PDB file of C-alpha atoms in Angstrom:
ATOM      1  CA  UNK A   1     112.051 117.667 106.246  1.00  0.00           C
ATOM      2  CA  UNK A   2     110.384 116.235 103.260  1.00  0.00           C
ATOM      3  CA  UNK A   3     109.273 118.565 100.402  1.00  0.00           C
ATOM      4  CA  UNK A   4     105.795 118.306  99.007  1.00  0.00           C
ATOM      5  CA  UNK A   5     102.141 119.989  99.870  1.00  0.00           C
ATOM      6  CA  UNK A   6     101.901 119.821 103.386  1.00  0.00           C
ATOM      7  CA  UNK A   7     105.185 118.641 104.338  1.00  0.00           C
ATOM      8  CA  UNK A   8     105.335 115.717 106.943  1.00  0.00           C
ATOM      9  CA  UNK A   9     104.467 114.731 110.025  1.00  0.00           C
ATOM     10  CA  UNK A  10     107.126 114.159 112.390  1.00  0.00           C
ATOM     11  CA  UNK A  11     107.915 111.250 115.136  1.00  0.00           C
ATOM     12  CA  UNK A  12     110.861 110.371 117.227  1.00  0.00           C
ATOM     13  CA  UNK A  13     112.043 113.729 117.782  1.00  0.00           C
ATOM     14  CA  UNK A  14     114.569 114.117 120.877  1.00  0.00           C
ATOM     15  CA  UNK A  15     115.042 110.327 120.867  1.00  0.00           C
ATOM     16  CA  UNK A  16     118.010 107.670 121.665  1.00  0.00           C
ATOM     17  CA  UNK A  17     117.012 103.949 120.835  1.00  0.00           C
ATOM     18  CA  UNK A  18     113.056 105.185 120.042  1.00  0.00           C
ATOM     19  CA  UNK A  19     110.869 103.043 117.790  1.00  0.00           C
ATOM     20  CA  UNK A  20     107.100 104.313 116.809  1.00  0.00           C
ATOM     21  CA  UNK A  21     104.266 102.484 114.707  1.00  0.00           C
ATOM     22  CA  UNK A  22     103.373 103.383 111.411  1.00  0.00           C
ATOM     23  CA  UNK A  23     100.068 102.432 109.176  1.00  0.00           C
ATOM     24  CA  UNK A  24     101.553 101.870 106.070  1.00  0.00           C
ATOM     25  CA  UNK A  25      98.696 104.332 103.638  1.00  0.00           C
ATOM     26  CA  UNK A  26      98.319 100.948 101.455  1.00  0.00           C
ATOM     27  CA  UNK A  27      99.095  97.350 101.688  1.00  0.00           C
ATOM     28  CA  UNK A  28     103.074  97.081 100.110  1.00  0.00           C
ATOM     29  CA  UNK A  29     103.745  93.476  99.722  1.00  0.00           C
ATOM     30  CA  UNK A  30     107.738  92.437 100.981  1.00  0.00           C
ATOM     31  CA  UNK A  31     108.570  89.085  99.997  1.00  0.00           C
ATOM     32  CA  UNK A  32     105.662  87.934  98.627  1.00  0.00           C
ATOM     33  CA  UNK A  33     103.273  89.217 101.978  1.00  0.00           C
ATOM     34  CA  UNK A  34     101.224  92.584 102.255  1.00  0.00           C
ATOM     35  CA  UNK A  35     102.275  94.460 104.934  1.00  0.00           C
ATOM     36  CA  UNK A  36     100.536  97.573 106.701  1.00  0.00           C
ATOM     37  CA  UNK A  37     102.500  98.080 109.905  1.00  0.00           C
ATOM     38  CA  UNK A  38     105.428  99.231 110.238  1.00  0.00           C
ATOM     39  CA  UNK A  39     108.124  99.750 113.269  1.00  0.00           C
ATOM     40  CA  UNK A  40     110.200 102.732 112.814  1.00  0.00           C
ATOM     41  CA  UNK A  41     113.573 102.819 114.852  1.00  0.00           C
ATOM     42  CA  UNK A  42     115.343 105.717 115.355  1.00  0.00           C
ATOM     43  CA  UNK A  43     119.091 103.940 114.402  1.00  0.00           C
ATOM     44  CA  UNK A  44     118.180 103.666 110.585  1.00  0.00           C
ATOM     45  CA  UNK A  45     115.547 100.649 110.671  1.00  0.00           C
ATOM     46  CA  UNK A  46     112.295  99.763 109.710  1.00  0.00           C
ATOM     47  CA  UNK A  47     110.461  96.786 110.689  1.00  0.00           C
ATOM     48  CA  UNK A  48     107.188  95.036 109.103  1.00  0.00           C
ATOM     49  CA  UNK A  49     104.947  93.850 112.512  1.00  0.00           C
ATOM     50  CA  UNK A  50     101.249  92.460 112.723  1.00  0.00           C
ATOM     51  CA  UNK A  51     100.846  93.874 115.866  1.00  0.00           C
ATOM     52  CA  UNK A  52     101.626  96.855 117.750  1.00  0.00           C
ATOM     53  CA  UNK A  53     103.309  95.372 120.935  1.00  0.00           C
ATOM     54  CA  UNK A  54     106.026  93.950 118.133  1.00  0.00           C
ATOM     55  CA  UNK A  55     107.527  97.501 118.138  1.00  0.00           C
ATOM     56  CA  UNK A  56     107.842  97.538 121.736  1.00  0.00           C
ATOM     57  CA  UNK A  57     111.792  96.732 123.240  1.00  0.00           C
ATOM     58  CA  UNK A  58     113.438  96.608 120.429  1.00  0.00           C
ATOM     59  CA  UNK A  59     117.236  96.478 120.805  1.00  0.00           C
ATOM     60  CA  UNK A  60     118.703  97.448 117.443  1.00  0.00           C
ATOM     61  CA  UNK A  61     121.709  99.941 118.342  1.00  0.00           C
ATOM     62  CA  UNK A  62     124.039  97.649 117.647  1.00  0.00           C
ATOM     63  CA  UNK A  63     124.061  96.440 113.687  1.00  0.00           C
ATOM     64  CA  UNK A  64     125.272  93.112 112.461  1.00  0.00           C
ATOM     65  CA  UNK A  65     126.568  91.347 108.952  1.00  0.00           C
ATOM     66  CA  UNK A  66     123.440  90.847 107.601  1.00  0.00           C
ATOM     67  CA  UNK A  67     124.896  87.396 105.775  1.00  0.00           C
ATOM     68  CA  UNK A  68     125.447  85.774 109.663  1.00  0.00           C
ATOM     69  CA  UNK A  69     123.059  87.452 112.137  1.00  0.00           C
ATOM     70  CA  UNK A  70     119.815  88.590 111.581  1.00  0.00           C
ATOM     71  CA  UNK A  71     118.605  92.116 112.992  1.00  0.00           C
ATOM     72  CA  UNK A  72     116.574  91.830 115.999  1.00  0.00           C
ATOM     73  CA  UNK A  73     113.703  89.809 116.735  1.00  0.00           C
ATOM     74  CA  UNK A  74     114.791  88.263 113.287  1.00  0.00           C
ATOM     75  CA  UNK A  75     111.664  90.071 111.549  1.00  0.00           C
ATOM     76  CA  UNK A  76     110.893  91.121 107.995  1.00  0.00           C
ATOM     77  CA  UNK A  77     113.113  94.569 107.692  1.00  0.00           C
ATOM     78  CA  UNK A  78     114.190  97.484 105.930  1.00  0.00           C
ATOM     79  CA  UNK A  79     117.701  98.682 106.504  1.00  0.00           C
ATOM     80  CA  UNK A  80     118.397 102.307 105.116  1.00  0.00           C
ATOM     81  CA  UNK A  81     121.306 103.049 107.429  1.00  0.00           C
ATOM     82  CA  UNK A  82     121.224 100.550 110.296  1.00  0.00           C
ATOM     83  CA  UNK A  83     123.866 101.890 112.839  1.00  0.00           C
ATOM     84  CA  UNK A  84     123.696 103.728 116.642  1.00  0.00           C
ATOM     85  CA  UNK A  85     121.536 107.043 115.386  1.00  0.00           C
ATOM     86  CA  UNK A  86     120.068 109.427 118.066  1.00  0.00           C
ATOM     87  CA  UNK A  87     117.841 112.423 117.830  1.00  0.00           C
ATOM     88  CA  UNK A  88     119.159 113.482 121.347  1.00  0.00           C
ATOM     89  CA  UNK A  89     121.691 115.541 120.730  1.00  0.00           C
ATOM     90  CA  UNK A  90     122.005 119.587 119.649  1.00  0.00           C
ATOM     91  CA  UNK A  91     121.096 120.320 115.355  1.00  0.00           C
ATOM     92  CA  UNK A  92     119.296 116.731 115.583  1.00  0.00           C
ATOM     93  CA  UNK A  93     115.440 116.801 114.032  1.00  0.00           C
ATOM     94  CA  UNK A  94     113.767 113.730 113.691  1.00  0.00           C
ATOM     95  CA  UNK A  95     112.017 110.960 111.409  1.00  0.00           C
ATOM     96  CA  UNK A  96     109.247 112.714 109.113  1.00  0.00           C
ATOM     97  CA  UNK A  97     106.918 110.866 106.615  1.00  0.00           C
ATOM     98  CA  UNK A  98     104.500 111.439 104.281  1.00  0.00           C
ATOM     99  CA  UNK A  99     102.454 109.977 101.362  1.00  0.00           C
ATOM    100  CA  UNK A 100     102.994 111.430  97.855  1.00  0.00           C
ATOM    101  CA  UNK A 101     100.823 110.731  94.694  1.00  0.00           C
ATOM    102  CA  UNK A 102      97.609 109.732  93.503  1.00  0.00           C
ATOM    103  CA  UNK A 103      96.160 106.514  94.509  1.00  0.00           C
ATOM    104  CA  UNK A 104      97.432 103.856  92.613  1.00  0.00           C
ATOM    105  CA  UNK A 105     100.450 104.853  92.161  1.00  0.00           C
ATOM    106  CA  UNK A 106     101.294 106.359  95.732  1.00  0.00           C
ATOM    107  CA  UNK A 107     104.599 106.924  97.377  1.00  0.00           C
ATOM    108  CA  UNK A 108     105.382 106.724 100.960  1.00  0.00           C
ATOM    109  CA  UNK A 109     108.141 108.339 102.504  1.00  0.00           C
ATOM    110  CA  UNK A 110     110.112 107.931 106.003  1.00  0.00           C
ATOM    111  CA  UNK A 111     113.315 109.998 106.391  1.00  0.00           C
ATOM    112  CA  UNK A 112     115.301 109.843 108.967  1.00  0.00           C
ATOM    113  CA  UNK A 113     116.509 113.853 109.198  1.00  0.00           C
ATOM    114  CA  UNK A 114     119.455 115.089 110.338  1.00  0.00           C
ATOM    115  CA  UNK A 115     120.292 111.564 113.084  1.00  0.00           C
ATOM    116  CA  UNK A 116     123.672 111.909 115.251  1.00  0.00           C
ATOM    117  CA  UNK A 117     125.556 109.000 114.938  1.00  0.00           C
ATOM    118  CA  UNK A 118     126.903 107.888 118.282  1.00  0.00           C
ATOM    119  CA  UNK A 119     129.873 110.336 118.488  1.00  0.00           C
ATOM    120  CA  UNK A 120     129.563 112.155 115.406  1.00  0.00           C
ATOM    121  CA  UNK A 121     129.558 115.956 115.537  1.00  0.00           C
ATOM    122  CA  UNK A 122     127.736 115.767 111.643  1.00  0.00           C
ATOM    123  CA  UNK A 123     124.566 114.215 111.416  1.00  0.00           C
ATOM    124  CA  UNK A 124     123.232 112.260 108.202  1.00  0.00           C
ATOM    125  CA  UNK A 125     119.957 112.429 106.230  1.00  0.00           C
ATOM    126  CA  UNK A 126     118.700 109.711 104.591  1.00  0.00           C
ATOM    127  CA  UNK A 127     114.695 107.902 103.525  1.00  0.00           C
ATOM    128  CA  UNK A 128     112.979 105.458 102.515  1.00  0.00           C
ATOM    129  CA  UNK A 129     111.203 105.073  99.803  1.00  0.00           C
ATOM    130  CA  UNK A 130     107.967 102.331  98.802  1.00  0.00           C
ATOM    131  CA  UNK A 131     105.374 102.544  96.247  1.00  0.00           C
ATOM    132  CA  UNK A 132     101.988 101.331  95.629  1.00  0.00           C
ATOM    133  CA  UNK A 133     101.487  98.525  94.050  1.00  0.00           C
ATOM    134  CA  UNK A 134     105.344  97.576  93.112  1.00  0.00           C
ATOM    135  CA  UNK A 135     107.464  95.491  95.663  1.00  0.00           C
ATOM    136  CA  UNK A 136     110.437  98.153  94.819  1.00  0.00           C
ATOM    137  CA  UNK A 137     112.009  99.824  97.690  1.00  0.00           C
ATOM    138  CA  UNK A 138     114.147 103.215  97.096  1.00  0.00           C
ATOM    139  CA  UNK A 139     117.030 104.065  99.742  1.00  0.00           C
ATOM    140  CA  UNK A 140     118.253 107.752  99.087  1.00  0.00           C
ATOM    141  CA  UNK A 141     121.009 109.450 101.226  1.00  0.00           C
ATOM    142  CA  UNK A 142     121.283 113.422 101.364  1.00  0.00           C
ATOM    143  CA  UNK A 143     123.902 113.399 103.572  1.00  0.00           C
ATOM    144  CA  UNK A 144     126.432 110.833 104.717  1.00  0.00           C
ATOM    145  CA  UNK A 145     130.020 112.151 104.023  1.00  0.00           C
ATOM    146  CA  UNK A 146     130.861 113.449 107.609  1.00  0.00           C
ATOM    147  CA  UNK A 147     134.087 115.160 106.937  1.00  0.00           C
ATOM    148  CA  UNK A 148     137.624 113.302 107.754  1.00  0.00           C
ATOM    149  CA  UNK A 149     138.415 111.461 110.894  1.00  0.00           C
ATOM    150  CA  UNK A 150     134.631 111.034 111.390  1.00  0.00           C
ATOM    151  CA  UNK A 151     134.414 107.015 111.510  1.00  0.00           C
ATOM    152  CA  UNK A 152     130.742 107.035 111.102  1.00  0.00           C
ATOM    153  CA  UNK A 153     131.369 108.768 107.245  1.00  0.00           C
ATOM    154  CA  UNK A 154     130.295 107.204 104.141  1.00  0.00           C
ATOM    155  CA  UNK A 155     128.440 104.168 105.797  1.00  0.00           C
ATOM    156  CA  UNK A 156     131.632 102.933 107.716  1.00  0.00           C
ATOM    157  CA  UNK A 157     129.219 101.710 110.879  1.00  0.00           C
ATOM    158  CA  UNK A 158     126.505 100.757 109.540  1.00  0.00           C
ATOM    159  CA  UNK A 159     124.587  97.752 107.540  1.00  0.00           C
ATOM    160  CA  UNK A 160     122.198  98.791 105.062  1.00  0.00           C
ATOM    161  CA  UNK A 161     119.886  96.012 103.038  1.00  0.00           C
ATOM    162  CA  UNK A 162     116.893  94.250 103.548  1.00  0.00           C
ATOM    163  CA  UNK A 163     115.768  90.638 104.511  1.00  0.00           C
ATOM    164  CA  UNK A 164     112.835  88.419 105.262  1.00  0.00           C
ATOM    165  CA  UNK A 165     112.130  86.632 108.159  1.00  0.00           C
ATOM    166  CA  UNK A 166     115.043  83.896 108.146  1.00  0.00           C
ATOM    167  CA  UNK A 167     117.276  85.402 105.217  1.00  0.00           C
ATOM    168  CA  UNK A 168     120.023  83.430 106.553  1.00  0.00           C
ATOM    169  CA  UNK A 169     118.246  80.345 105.519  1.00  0.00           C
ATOM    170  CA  UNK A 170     115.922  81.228 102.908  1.00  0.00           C
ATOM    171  CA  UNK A 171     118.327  83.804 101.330  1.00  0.00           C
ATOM    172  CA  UNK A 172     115.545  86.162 100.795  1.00  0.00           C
ATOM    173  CA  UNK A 173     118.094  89.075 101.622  1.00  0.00           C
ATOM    174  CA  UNK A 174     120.221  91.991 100.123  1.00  0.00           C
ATOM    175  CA  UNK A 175     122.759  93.742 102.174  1.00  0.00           C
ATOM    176  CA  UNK A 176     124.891  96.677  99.981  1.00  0.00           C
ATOM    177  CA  UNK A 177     127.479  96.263 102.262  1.00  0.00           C
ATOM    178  CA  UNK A 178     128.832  95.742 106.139  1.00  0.00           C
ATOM    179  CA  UNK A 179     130.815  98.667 107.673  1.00  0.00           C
ATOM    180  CA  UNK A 180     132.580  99.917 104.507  1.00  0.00           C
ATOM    181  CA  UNK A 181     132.675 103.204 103.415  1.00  0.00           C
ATOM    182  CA  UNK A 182     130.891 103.002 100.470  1.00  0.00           C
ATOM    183  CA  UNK A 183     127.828 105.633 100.040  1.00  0.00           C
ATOM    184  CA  UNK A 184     128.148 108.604  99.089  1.00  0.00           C
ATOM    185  CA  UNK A 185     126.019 112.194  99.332  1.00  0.00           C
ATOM    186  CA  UNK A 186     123.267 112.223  96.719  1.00  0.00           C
ATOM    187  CA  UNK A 187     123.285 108.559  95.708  1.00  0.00           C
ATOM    188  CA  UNK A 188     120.073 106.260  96.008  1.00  0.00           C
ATOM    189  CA  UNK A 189     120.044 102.224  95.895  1.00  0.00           C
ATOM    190  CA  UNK A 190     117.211 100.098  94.336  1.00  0.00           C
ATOM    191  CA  UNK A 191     115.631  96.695  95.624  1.00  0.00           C
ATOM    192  CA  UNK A 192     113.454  94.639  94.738  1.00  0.00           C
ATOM    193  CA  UNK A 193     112.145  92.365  97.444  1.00  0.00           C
ATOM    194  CA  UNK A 194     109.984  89.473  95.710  1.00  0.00           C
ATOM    195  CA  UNK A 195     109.510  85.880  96.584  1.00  0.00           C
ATOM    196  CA  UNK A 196     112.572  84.672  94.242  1.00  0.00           C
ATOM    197  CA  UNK A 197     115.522  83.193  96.854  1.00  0.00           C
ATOM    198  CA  UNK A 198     118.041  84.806  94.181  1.00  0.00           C
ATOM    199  CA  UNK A 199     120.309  87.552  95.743  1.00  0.00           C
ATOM    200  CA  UNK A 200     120.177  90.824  93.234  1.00  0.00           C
ATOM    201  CA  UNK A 201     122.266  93.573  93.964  1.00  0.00           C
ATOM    202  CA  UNK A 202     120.995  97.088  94.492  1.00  0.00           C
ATOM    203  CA  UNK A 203     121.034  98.955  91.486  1.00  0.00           C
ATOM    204  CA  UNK A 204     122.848 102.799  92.183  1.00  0.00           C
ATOM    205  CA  UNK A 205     122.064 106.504  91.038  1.00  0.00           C
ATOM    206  CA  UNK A 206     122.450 109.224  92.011  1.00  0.00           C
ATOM    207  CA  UNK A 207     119.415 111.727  93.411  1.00  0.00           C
ATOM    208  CA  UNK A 208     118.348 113.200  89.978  1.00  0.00           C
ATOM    209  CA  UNK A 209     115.831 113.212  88.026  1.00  0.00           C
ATOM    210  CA  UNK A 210     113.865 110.890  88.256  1.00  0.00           C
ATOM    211  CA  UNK A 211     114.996 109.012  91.535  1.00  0.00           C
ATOM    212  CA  UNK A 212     114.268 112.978  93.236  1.00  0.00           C
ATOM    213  CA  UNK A 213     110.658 112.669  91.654  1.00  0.00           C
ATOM    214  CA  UNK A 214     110.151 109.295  93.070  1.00  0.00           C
ATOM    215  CA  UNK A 215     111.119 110.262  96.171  1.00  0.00           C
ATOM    216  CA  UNK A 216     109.111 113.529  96.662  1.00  0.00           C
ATOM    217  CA  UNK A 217     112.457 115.167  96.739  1.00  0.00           C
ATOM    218  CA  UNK A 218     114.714 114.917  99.959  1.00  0.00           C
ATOM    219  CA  UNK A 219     115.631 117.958 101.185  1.00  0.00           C
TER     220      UNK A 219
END
């Protein structure tokens, strides 16, 4: 779960394919629009909504390439580990959050805590990250190396970035990567999702310091 006072509270425990609505604790502007709802999905995604019936029906098991196809319902998104995750399965917990901080300079975090991937025997660990008054977004990953043989190790299924509504066009959109093995345990990406159409790449570190601190420590 998350460390800090208090802990977190918990949602989506014992689910396949859940989502659940979140009240963001303060406005965090994506792209240029302050957003205070948010659509957590079990499979490693979380959507911006301005209602609650958005976060009904969605179909996100299946990720895409970010660069061609946008992620269902083509809304405003967060992408930490976007792949088939379920909290229905034996060891599984479920997605915890929890606000950290002062106000002012608050930090709220979602992880997603110990999620099966579909036909993985390991599960992974992995949250997000926002914080008040900064359009900054922190991915950090306990846990994805799965051990050998395990094709859901490292990030090799899934499709994690963030985009705007219509990325494809308005290239308001980073994705780290598509199905590549490429993350690694204790390593956290950076992104910075303003108005400017320029594609940045994720800056990398690994959980130390002060990327732990920011995060209210993932444990």
């Amino acid at each position: 779960a998350i460390a800090g006072p208090g802990g977190g509270a918990s949602i989506l425990a014992g689910t396949d394919d859940g989502t659940a609505v979140l009240t963001l604790p303060f406005p965090f502007t994506f792209y240029g629009q302050a957003r205070s709802l948010a659509c957590v999905s079990s499979n490693g995604a979380m959507y911006f909504i301005s209602n609650l019936a958005e976060c009904s029906g969605v179909n996100d098991f299946a990720n895409t390439d970010l660069s061609s196809t946008a992620p269902p319902g083509n809304r405003p998104t967060l992408l930490p580990f976007w792949t088939d995750l379920t909290f229905d399965a034996p060891g599984a917990d479920a997605v915890s959050y929890q606000t950290l901080g002062i106000p002012g300079s608050r930090r709220f975090v979602v992880q997603w805590n110990k999620a099966y991937p579909q036909g993985s025997a390991n599960p992974v660990t992995f949250q997000i990250v926002l914080t008040e008054g900064t359009d900054k977004v922190l991915f950090q990953y306990k846990t994805v190396a799965l051990g050998p043989g395990n094709p859901a190790s490292l990030g090799a299924q899934s499709s994690p970035g963030s985009e705007a509504t219509g990325a494809q066009t308005s290239e308001r959109q980073i994705q780290w990567s598509f199905n590549a093995p490429v993350m690694t345990d204790g390593s956290a990406l950076m992104y910075i999702a303003s108005t400017s159409p320029a594609i940045t790449a994720p800056t990398t570190s690994s959980i130390t310091g002060s990327s732990a601190t920011l995060g209210g420590t993932i444990s």
